[in-house]
One Martini backbone bead per residue (centre of mass of N, CA, C, O) as a GRO file, in nm:
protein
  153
    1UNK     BB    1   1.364  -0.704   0.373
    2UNK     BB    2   1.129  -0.435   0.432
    3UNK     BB    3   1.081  -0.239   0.723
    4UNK     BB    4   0.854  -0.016   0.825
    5UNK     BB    5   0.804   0.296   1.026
    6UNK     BB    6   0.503   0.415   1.081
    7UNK     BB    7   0.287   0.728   1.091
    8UNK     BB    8   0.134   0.940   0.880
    9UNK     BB    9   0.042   1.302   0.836
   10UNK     BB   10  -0.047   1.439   0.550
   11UNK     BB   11  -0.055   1.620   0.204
   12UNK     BB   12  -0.276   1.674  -0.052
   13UNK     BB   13  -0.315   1.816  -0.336
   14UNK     BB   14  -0.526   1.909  -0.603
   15UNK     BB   15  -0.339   1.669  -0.763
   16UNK     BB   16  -0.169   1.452  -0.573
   17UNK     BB   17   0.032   1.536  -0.414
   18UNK     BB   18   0.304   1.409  -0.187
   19UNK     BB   19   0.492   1.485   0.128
   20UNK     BB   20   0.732   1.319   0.217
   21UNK     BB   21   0.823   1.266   0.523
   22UNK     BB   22   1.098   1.268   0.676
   23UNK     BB   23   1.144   0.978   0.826
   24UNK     BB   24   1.035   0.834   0.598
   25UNK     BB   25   1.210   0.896   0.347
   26UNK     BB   26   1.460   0.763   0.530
   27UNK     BB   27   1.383   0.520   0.451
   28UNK     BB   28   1.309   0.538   0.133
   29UNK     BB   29   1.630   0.638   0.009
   30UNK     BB   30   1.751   0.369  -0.127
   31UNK     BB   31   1.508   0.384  -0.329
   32UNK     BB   32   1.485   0.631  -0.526
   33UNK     BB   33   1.629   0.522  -0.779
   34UNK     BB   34   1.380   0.270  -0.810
   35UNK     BB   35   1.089   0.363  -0.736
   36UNK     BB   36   0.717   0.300  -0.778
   37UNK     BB   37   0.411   0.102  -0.679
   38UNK     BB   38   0.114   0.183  -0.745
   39UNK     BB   39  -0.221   0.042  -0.559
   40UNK     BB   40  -0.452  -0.114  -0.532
   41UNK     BB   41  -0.626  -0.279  -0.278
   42UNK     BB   42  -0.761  -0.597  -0.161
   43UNK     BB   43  -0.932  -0.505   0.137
   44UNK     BB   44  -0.970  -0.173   0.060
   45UNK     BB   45  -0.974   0.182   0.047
   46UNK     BB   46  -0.661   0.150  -0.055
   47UNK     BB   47  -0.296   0.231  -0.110
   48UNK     BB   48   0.005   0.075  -0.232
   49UNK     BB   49   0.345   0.117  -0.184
   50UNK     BB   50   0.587  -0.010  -0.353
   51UNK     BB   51   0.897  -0.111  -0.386
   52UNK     BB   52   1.058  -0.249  -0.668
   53UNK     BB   53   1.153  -0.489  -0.545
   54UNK     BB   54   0.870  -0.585  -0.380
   55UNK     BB   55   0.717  -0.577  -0.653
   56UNK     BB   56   0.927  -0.782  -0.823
   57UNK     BB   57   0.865  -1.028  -0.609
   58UNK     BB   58   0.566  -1.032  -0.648
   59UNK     BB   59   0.615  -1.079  -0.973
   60UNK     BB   60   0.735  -1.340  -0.925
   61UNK     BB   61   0.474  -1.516  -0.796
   62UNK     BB   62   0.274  -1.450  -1.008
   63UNK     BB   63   0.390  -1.577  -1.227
   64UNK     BB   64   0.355  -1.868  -1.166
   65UNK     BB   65   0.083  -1.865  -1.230
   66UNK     BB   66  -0.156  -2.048  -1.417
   67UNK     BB   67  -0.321  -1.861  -1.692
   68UNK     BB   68  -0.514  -2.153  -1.748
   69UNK     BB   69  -0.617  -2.031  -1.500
   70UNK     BB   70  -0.917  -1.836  -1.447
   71UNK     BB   71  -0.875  -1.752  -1.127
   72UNK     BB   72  -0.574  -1.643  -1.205
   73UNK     BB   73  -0.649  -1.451  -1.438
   74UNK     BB   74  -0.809  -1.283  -1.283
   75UNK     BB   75  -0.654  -1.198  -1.039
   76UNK     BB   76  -0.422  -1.081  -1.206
   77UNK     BB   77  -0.625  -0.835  -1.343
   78UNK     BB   78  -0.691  -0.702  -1.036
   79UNK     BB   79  -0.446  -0.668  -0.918
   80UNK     BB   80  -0.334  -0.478  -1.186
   81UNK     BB   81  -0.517  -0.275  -1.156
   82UNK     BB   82  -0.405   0.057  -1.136
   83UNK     BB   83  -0.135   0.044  -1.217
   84UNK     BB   84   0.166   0.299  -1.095
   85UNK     BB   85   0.424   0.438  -1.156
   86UNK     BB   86   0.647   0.617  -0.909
   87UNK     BB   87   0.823   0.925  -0.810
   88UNK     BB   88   1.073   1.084  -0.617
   89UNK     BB   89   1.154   1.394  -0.588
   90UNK     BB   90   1.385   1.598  -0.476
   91UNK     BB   91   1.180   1.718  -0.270
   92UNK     BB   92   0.975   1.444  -0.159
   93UNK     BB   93   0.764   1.403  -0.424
   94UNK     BB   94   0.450   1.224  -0.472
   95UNK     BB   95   0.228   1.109  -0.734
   96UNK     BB   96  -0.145   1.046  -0.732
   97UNK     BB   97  -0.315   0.908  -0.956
   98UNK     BB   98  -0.669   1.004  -0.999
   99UNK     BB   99  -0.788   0.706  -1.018
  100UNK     BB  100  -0.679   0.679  -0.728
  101UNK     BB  101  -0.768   0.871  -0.562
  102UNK     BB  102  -1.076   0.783  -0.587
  103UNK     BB  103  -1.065   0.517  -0.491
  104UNK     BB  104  -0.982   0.602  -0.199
  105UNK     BB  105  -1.079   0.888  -0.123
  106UNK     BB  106  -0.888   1.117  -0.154
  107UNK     BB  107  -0.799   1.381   0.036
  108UNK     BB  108  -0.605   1.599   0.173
  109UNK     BB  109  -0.606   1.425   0.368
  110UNK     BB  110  -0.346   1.192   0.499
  111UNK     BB  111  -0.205   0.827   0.571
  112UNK     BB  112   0.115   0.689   0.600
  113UNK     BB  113   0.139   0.371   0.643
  114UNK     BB  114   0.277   0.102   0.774
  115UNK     BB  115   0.316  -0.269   0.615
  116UNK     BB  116   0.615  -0.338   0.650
  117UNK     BB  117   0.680  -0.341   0.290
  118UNK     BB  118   0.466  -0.119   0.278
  119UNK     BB  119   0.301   0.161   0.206
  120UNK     BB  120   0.009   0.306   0.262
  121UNK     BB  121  -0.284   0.496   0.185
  122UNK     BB  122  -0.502   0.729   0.336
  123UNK     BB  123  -0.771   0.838   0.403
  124UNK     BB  124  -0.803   1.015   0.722
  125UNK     BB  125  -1.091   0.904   0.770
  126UNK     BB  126  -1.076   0.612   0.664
  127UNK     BB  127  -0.868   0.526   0.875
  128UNK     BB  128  -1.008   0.573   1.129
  129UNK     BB  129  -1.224   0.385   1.106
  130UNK     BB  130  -1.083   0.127   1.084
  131UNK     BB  131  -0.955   0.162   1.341
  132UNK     BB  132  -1.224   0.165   1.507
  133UNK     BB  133  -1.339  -0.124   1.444
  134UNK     BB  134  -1.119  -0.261   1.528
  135UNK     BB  135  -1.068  -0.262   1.824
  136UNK     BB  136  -1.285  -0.505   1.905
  137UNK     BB  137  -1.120  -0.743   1.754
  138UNK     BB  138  -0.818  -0.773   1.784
  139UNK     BB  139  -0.805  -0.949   2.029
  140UNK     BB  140  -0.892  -1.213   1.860
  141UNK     BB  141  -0.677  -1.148   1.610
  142UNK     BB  142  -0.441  -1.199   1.748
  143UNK     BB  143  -0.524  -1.462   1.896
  144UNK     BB  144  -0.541  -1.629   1.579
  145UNK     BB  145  -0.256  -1.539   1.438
  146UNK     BB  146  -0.035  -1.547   1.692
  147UNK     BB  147  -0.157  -1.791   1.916
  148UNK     BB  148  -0.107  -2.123   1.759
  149UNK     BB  149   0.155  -2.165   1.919
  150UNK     BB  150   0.433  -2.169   2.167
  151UNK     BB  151   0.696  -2.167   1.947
  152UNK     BB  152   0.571  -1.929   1.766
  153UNK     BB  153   0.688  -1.826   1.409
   0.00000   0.00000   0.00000
């Protein structure tokens, strides 16, 4: 599993190209021979990029939901709505489909946040915003989630 490490500020262009910082890109150097799936996340209003690795160990997950449960059926339509597969180019651009855009609100300014596997893209004023919200839940937030029993996770 893929660890990445750090938070970047970079720009993208009036098309959506966006050039990851050269720290990132070295982490994510193994990987660009074989793409990414870029898509909407599921509780921001911001996009997810996967390596194709962690995409395919996602959809070997999901892959087992049961079809003929509806519950299922939406989950899995909702998840895969706007994916798209992106390329990071010899000069270390990749470019971010228009609708996913819009969806995110992305603008200028982006946030490369990196979040465990995958690396989250936020337009940078809602990036500070929602981290300045969380502010003040954190310590609750970190003490309900990791602080369960004694003998760690």
């Amino acid at each position: 599993m893929t660890n990445f490490i750090g938070t970047y500020e970079c720009k993208a262009d009036t098309k959506g190209r966006v050039m990851l910082p050269v720290a990132l890109k070295s982490q994510l150097a193994p990987m660009l021979a074989n793409g990414f799936v870029v898509k909407r996340a599921v509780f921001q209003s911001c996009l997810e990029l996967y390596p194709m690795e962690e995409w395919n160990a996602m959809m070997q997950k999901i892959g087992k939901l049961n079809r003929f449960n509806k519950k299922n059926n939406d989950f899995i339509r909702r998840f895969t709505a706007g994916v798209k597969m992106v390329e990071v180019d010899a000069t270390g651009r990749f470019l971010i489909p228009k609708d996913l855009v819009n969806f995110a609100g992305i603008s200028k300014e982006i946030v490369l946040s990196s979040a465990i596997n995958i690396i989250e893209i936020w337009d940078k004023n809602k990036y500070e915003q929602v981290i300045d919200d969380a502010t003040d839940d954190f310590a609750d937030l970190a003490e309900e989630v990791m602080g369960g029993d004694d003998d760690g996770i």
